[in-house]
């Protein structure tokens, strides 16, 4: 079990369900710098906000630059503040763009970075705009994976205009209530696990009025909680699944709710899935959901067991954080990767596609 990310465990037991990507190539080739051009794209953040609505992944650009410079001789950090900056980027045509930016807003026009890069035939890490839209709306993502034959809890969406809960609710209590959009468990707290109508109304009101977001109400899954990191070998399209178990501390009511504060304070325990049968089941669900949502390159699929021990899709993150989050931990615990290994692999994998 790990609570911190460093040092990475020196040994990790193998499994026949993983190690499809040969990440040792990136380790062996570090001494041989290539001339491929990589630009790390950022946007202005004058207020120093931790969360910007147009940024999916907040990256440490200087750290990423330092890591990539070990292998690539032409790595730069570019801040895009105007449409002219974006136009100049297209003219430079770097071999790869490394960024967590979703979109730009110039003169009331919204330009999605990945759409822009595709139009200009420039490679980038992660999934395309369409896939990100599918996973961003948790209800839409659940409907897609359900159509693909993947188990997911029954659910209903309560709109901010407060369409009658009575007309929509046919799910027995307890239920779990969370915002239909957003990440980092924002909007999830001890009150998200609901046992009656009064609690439901209070939680839905909080989400709709405070966060100005629709509420997703779903059957509560009582089993253990997992996240499955996914890596795609873009030359072969083979997927490597890397399950980890996430254990939140019990709250005052004796329930384990992985809420925003627990994540922020790093109070959860994260450990490798050692049971081979469970590892295989989680891997199958993770890879199937990733494919159904149209994911590419890398991502993360959250899964929870029901009372019968069957894995159910919870939600997806096709642009997972690249710092101390669950995606890195899944790489470290399953593939014995260092942080540098992970960053270099994400780039070389895309450049070699």
Short mmCIF file of C-alpha atoms in Angstrom, two decimals:
data_model
loop_
_atom_site.label_atom_id
_atom_site.label_comp_id
_atom_site.label_asym_id
_atom_site.label_seq_id
_atom_site.Cartn_x
_atom_site.Cartn_y
_atom_site.Cartn_z
CA UNK A 1 0.00 0.00 0.00
CA UNK A 2 1.21 3.53 -0.69
CA UNK A 3 0.17 6.84 0.65
CA UNK A 4 2.91 8.83 -1.07
CA UNK A 5 4.25 8.46 -4.57
CA UNK A 6 7.97 8.49 -3.88
CA UNK A 7 9.86 6.32 -3.69
CA UNK A 8 8.18 4.00 -6.17
CA UNK A 9 8.26 0.36 -4.98
CA UNK A 10 11.41 -1.31 -6.25
CA UNK A 11 9.66 -4.53 -7.19
CA UNK A 12 6.23 -5.24 -8.54
CA UNK A 13 4.89 -8.75 -9.02
CA UNK A 14 4.03 -9.57 -12.62
CA UNK A 15 0.71 -10.48 -14.16
CA UNK A 16 -0.19 -12.05 -17.47
CA UNK A 17 -2.77 -9.29 -17.99
CA UNK A 18 -0.32 -6.39 -18.21
CA UNK A 19 3.03 -5.38 -19.72
CA UNK A 20 1.93 -4.98 -23.32
CA UNK A 21 3.79 -1.73 -23.86
CA UNK A 22 7.58 -1.94 -23.93
CA UNK A 23 8.35 1.16 -21.91
CA UNK A 24 11.97 0.04 -21.50
CA UNK A 25 12.68 1.56 -24.90
CA UNK A 26 12.22 5.04 -23.49
CA UNK A 27 14.61 4.13 -20.66
CA UNK A 28 17.27 2.74 -22.99
CA UNK A 29 17.08 5.62 -25.45
CA UNK A 30 17.39 8.51 -23.00
CA UNK A 31 21.07 8.96 -23.78
CA UNK A 32 20.32 9.28 -27.50
CA UNK A 33 18.60 12.63 -27.87
CA UNK A 34 16.40 13.03 -30.91
CA UNK A 35 15.73 16.16 -32.95
CA UNK A 36 11.95 15.89 -32.75
CA UNK A 37 10.35 19.16 -31.69
CA UNK A 38 8.03 19.20 -28.67
CA UNK A 39 6.14 22.25 -27.44
CA UNK A 40 4.59 22.34 -23.99
CA UNK A 41 1.53 24.57 -24.28
CA UNK A 42 0.19 26.61 -21.37
CA UNK A 43 -2.29 29.47 -20.96
CA UNK A 44 -2.04 32.64 -18.83
CA UNK A 45 -3.08 32.28 -15.21
CA UNK A 46 -2.68 35.79 -13.75
CA UNK A 47 -4.68 35.00 -10.61
CA UNK A 48 -2.80 31.77 -9.89
CA UNK A 49 -5.98 29.71 -9.90
CA UNK A 50 -5.63 26.01 -9.24
CA UNK A 51 -8.63 25.21 -11.44
CA UNK A 52 -9.21 27.00 -14.75
CA UNK A 53 -12.35 26.05 -16.66
CA UNK A 54 -10.49 25.72 -19.96
CA UNK A 55 -7.70 23.55 -18.54
CA UNK A 56 -8.25 19.82 -18.01
CA UNK A 57 -4.80 19.02 -16.62
CA UNK A 58 -2.74 21.47 -14.60
CA UNK A 59 0.84 20.52 -15.44
CA UNK A 60 4.17 21.56 -14.00
CA UNK A 61 5.55 22.85 -17.31
CA UNK A 62 9.10 23.34 -16.00
CA UNK A 63 9.24 19.79 -14.61
CA UNK A 64 7.84 18.30 -17.83
CA UNK A 65 10.37 20.36 -19.82
CA UNK A 66 13.20 19.04 -17.66
CA UNK A 67 12.11 15.42 -18.14
CA UNK A 68 11.55 15.64 -21.90
CA UNK A 69 14.84 17.45 -22.41
CA UNK A 70 16.63 14.30 -21.28
CA UNK A 71 15.59 12.61 -24.52
CA UNK A 72 14.58 15.38 -26.93
CA UNK A 73 16.92 18.20 -27.91
CA UNK A 74 14.20 20.65 -28.95
CA UNK A 75 11.70 21.13 -26.12
CA UNK A 76 10.11 24.48 -25.36
CA UNK A 77 7.34 26.00 -23.24
CA UNK A 78 4.88 28.23 -25.09
CA UNK A 79 2.16 30.33 -23.49
CA UNK A 80 -0.81 30.84 -25.81
CA UNK A 81 -2.51 34.13 -24.96
CA UNK A 82 -3.81 35.30 -28.34
CA UNK A 83 -5.06 33.92 -31.63
CA UNK A 84 -1.81 35.11 -33.18
CA UNK A 85 0.14 32.87 -30.79
CA UNK A 86 -1.95 29.92 -31.92
CA UNK A 87 -1.44 30.77 -35.58
CA UNK A 88 2.32 30.92 -35.07
CA UNK A 89 2.21 27.51 -33.40
CA UNK A 90 0.54 26.06 -36.50
CA UNK A 91 3.23 27.56 -38.73
CA UNK A 92 6.02 26.10 -36.59
CA UNK A 93 4.45 22.63 -36.87
CA UNK A 94 6.10 20.93 -33.89
CA UNK A 95 6.24 17.13 -33.95
CA UNK A 96 4.20 16.96 -30.75
CA UNK A 97 2.22 19.23 -28.44
CA UNK A 98 2.19 18.34 -24.74
CA UNK A 99 -0.62 20.14 -22.95
CA UNK A 100 -3.56 19.86 -20.59
CA UNK A 101 -5.41 22.81 -22.17
CA UNK A 102 -8.93 22.08 -23.46
CA UNK A 103 -9.81 25.26 -25.30
CA UNK A 104 -9.06 28.95 -25.84
CA UNK A 105 -11.49 31.88 -25.92
CA UNK A 106 -10.45 34.65 -28.31
CA UNK A 107 -12.88 37.49 -29.04
CA UNK A 108 -15.80 35.35 -27.84
CA UNK A 109 -14.74 32.49 -30.14
CA UNK A 110 -13.99 29.16 -28.52
CA UNK A 111 -11.23 27.11 -30.15
CA UNK A 112 -10.53 23.60 -28.89
CA UNK A 113 -6.81 22.93 -28.88
CA UNK A 114 -7.05 19.31 -30.06
CA UNK A 115 -9.41 20.25 -32.92
CA UNK A 116 -7.02 22.99 -33.99
CA UNK A 117 -4.02 20.66 -33.87
CA UNK A 118 -5.79 17.99 -35.91
CA UNK A 119 -6.72 20.53 -38.59
CA UNK A 120 -3.04 21.45 -38.81
CA UNK A 121 -1.81 17.84 -38.72
CA UNK A 122 0.05 18.24 -35.43
CA UNK A 123 0.18 15.34 -32.96
CA UNK A 124 -0.79 15.77 -29.31
CA UNK A 125 -1.08 13.60 -26.23
CA UNK A 126 -4.45 12.24 -25.15
CA UNK A 127 -7.90 11.77 -26.66
CA UNK A 128 -9.71 13.91 -29.19
CA UNK A 129 -12.43 16.48 -28.51
CA UNK A 130 -15.31 14.08 -29.25
CA UNK A 131 -14.07 11.49 -26.74
CA UNK A 132 -13.52 14.15 -24.08
CA UNK A 133 -17.11 15.34 -24.59
CA UNK A 134 -18.40 11.78 -24.12
CA UNK A 135 -16.68 11.26 -20.78
CA UNK A 136 -17.19 14.80 -19.47
CA UNK A 137 -20.95 14.29 -19.02
CA UNK A 138 -21.13 11.39 -16.57
CA UNK A 139 -24.69 10.47 -17.55
CA UNK A 140 -23.80 10.40 -21.25
CA UNK A 141 -20.72 8.28 -20.51
CA UNK A 142 -22.83 5.80 -18.51
CA UNK A 143 -25.36 5.51 -21.34
CA UNK A 144 -22.57 4.79 -23.86
CA UNK A 145 -20.90 2.07 -21.80
CA UNK A 146 -24.28 0.54 -20.95
CA UNK A 147 -25.06 0.26 -24.67
CA UNK A 148 -21.71 -1.48 -25.06
CA UNK A 149 -22.83 -4.14 -22.58
CA UNK A 150 -20.80 -2.89 -19.62
CA UNK A 151 -22.41 -2.94 -16.18
CA UNK A 152 -23.12 0.43 -14.58
CA UNK A 153 -25.42 1.44 -11.71
CA UNK A 154 -28.99 2.53 -12.52
CA UNK A 155 -29.20 6.30 -12.62
CA UNK A 156 -31.29 9.37 -13.30
CA UNK A 157 -30.30 12.99 -13.96
CA UNK A 158 -32.09 15.75 -12.05
CA UNK A 159 -31.96 19.02 -13.98
CA UNK A 160 -31.16 22.40 -12.48
CA UNK A 161 -34.71 23.49 -13.39
CA UNK A 162 -35.80 20.91 -10.79
CA UNK A 163 -37.85 18.69 -13.04
CA UNK A 164 -39.96 16.68 -10.61
CA UNK A 165 -37.87 14.23 -8.64
CA UNK A 166 -40.97 12.08 -8.15
CA UNK A 167 -41.40 11.67 -11.92
CA UNK A 168 -37.80 10.63 -12.41
CA UNK A 169 -36.87 8.69 -9.29
CA UNK A 170 -37.60 4.98 -9.39
CA UNK A 171 -34.32 3.92 -7.81
CA UNK A 172 -34.51 2.47 -4.28
CA UNK A 173 -32.50 4.06 -1.49
CA UNK A 174 -29.68 4.36 -0.68
CA UNK A 175 -28.53 6.37 -3.70
CA UNK A 176 -25.37 8.27 -4.46
CA UNK A 177 -25.69 11.88 -5.66
CA UNK A 178 -22.98 13.89 -7.42
CA UNK A 179 -22.59 16.59 -10.09
CA UNK A 180 -23.09 15.26 -13.61
CA UNK A 181 -20.00 17.19 -14.73
CA UNK A 182 -16.62 17.96 -13.20
CA UNK A 183 -13.66 16.16 -11.69
CA UNK A 184 -11.57 15.87 -8.51
CA UNK A 185 -14.71 14.73 -6.65
CA UNK A 186 -15.85 18.35 -6.40
CA UNK A 187 -19.41 18.34 -5.09
CA UNK A 188 -18.99 14.97 -3.38
CA UNK A 189 -19.04 14.85 0.43
CA UNK A 190 -20.50 12.82 3.30
CA UNK A 191 -24.00 13.96 2.26
CA UNK A 192 -23.63 12.40 -1.19
CA UNK A 193 -24.73 9.03 0.18
CA UNK A 194 -28.50 9.54 0.55
CA UNK A 195 -30.99 7.41 2.46
CA UNK A 196 -34.30 9.26 2.13
CA UNK A 197 -36.19 11.92 0.19
CA UNK A 198 -35.28 14.77 2.55
CA UNK A 199 -31.56 14.06 2.18
CA UNK A 200 -31.99 13.72 -1.58
CA UNK A 201 -33.68 17.11 -1.94
CA UNK A 202 -30.96 18.77 0.16
CA UNK A 203 -28.10 17.28 -1.85
CA UNK A 204 -29.72 17.98 -5.22
CA UNK A 205 -30.36 21.60 -4.15
CA UNK A 206 -26.73 21.97 -3.13
CA UNK A 207 -25.45 20.71 -6.49
CA UNK A 208 -27.95 22.68 -8.56
CA UNK A 209 -27.77 25.96 -6.64
CA UNK A 210 -24.17 26.10 -5.44
CA UNK A 211 -22.42 24.40 -8.34
CA UNK A 212 -25.03 25.36 -10.95
CA UNK A 213 -24.91 21.83 -12.32
CA UNK A 214 -27.35 18.99 -12.94
CA UNK A 215 -27.25 16.16 -10.42
CA UNK A 216 -26.57 12.52 -11.20
CA UNK A 217 -28.47 10.17 -8.88
CA UNK A 218 -27.46 6.52 -9.06
CA UNK A 219 -27.91 3.28 -7.17
CA UNK A 220 -25.31 3.01 -4.44
CA UNK A 221 -22.69 0.33 -5.08
CA UNK A 222 -21.64 -1.09 -1.73
CA UNK A 223 -18.43 -2.83 -2.79
CA UNK A 224 -14.77 -1.88 -3.06
CA UNK A 225 -13.56 1.02 -5.20
CA UNK A 226 -10.98 0.87 -7.99
CA UNK A 227 -9.43 2.92 -10.76
CA UNK A 228 -7.95 1.36 -13.88
CA UNK A 229 -5.19 3.23 -15.67
CA UNK A 230 -5.12 2.55 -19.42
CA UNK A 231 -2.14 2.85 -21.74
CA UNK A 232 -2.51 2.33 -25.47
CA UNK A 233 0.34 1.22 -27.71
CA UNK A 234 -0.52 3.43 -30.66
CA UNK A 235 1.45 1.32 -33.12
CA UNK A 236 -0.55 -1.83 -32.37
CA UNK A 237 -3.64 -0.43 -30.59
CA UNK A 238 -3.08 -2.93 -27.78
CA UNK A 239 -4.26 -1.70 -24.38
CA UNK A 240 -2.52 -2.20 -21.06
CA UNK A 241 -4.84 -2.07 -18.04
CA UNK A 242 -3.40 -1.13 -14.64
CA UNK A 243 -5.96 -1.54 -11.81
CA UNK A 244 -5.44 -0.04 -8.38
CA UNK A 245 -7.70 -0.14 -5.32
CA UNK A 246 -8.63 3.11 -3.59
CA UNK A 247 -9.70 2.94 0.04
CA UNK A 248 -11.19 6.08 1.59
CA UNK A 249 -11.19 6.37 5.38
CA UNK A 250 -14.54 5.80 7.10
CA UNK A 251 -16.54 8.91 7.91
CA UNK A 252 -18.53 9.53 11.10
CA UNK A 253 -21.39 7.41 9.77
CA UNK A 254 -19.05 4.52 9.05
CA UNK A 255 -19.14 4.89 5.25
CA UNK A 256 -16.21 5.19 2.86
CA UNK A 257 -16.89 8.18 0.61
CA UNK A 258 -14.03 9.32 -1.61
CA UNK A 259 -14.78 13.02 -1.47
CA UNK A 260 -12.95 16.16 -2.55
CA UNK A 261 -11.34 16.84 0.84
CA UNK A 262 -9.98 13.30 1.18
CA UNK A 263 -8.35 13.59 -2.25
CA UNK A 264 -7.03 17.07 -1.56
CA UNK A 265 -5.45 15.99 1.72
CA UNK A 266 -4.25 12.65 0.27
CA UNK A 267 -5.98 10.70 3.04
CA UNK A 268 -6.98 7.68 0.96
CA UNK A 269 -4.94 4.48 0.70
CA UNK A 270 -3.97 3.24 -2.75
CA UNK A 271 -2.78 -0.29 -3.35
CA UNK A 272 -2.14 -2.77 -6.14
CA UNK A 273 -4.77 -5.39 -7.04
CA UNK A 274 -3.03 -8.70 -6.31
CA UNK A 275 -5.92 -11.10 -6.86
CA UNK A 276 -5.47 -12.33 -10.44
CA UNK A 277 -9.15 -13.07 -11.05
CA UNK A 278 -10.24 -9.64 -9.85
CA UNK A 279 -7.34 -8.01 -11.73
CA UNK A 280 -8.54 -9.64 -14.96
CA UNK A 281 -12.19 -8.60 -14.45
CA UNK A 282 -11.27 -4.99 -13.68
CA UNK A 283 -8.90 -4.89 -16.66
CA UNK A 284 -11.59 -6.16 -19.02
CA UNK A 285 -14.12 -3.57 -17.85
CA UNK A 286 -11.52 -0.78 -17.98
CA UNK A 287 -10.39 -1.58 -21.52
CA UNK A 288 -13.95 -2.10 -22.79
CA UNK A 289 -15.11 1.24 -21.37
CA UNK A 290 -12.05 3.03 -22.77
CA UNK A 291 -12.81 1.66 -26.24
CA UNK A 292 -16.53 2.40 -26.01
CA UNK A 293 -15.85 6.06 -25.17
CA UNK A 294 -13.31 6.39 -27.99
CA UNK A 295 -10.30 6.95 -25.74
CA UNK A 296 -6.82 7.20 -27.21
CA UNK A 297 -3.28 6.98 -25.86
CA UNK A 298 -4.04 6.99 -22.11
CA UNK A 299 -6.82 7.46 -19.60
CA UNK A 300 -8.42 6.22 -16.42
CA UNK A 301 -11.64 4.29 -15.77
CA UNK A 302 -13.22 4.31 -12.30
CA UNK A 303 -14.97 1.12 -11.21
CA UNK A 304 -16.85 -0.04 -8.13
CA UNK A 305 -18.07 -3.49 -7.11
CA UNK A 306 -21.72 -4.20 -6.34
CA UNK A 307 -22.86 -6.34 -3.41
CA UNK A 308 -22.34 -9.45 -5.57
CA UNK A 309 -18.76 -8.46 -6.34
CA UNK A 310 -19.35 -7.57 -10.00
CA UNK A 311 -17.36 -4.61 -11.42
CA UNK A 312 -19.52 -1.64 -12.47
CA UNK A 313 -18.38 1.35 -14.51
CA UNK A 314 -18.58 4.57 -12.47
CA UNK A 315 -16.99 7.25 -14.64
CA UNK A 316 -14.05 7.91 -16.96
CA UNK A 317 -11.24 10.41 -17.17
CA UNK A 318 -9.67 10.47 -20.63
CA UNK A 319 -7.42 13.37 -19.66
CA UNK A 320 -6.24 12.27 -16.21
CA UNK A 321 -3.93 14.36 -14.09
CA UNK A 322 -0.21 13.88 -14.68
CA UNK A 323 1.12 14.75 -11.26
CA UNK A 324 0.52 12.70 -8.10
CA UNK A 325 -2.83 11.34 -9.17
CA UNK A 326 -4.23 7.88 -9.63
CA UNK A 327 -2.98 7.48 -13.20
CA UNK A 328 0.65 7.77 -12.16
CA UNK A 329 0.05 5.49 -9.19
CA UNK A 330 -1.44 2.87 -11.48
CA UNK A 331 1.71 3.03 -13.65
CA UNK A 332 4.01 2.88 -10.63
CA UNK A 333 2.29 -0.01 -8.88
CA UNK A 334 1.60 -2.14 -11.95
CA UNK A 335 4.58 -1.43 -14.22
CA UNK A 336 7.17 -0.19 -11.74
CA UNK A 337 7.46 3.07 -13.67
CA UNK A 338 9.14 6.16 -12.37
CA UNK A 339 7.45 9.48 -13.02
CA UNK A 340 10.04 10.25 -15.72
CA UNK A 341 9.31 6.92 -17.41
CA UNK A 342 5.62 7.75 -17.59
CA UNK A 343 6.08 11.20 -19.13
CA UNK A 344 8.63 9.96 -21.67
CA UNK A 345 6.40 7.03 -22.65
CA UNK A 346 3.36 9.25 -23.25
CA UNK A 347 5.45 11.29 -25.70
CA UNK A 348 7.37 8.52 -27.47
CA UNK A 349 4.20 6.46 -27.81
CA UNK A 350 2.46 9.30 -29.65
CA UNK A 351 5.48 10.29 -31.72
CA UNK A 352 5.93 6.70 -32.91
CA UNK A 353 2.27 6.22 -33.84
#
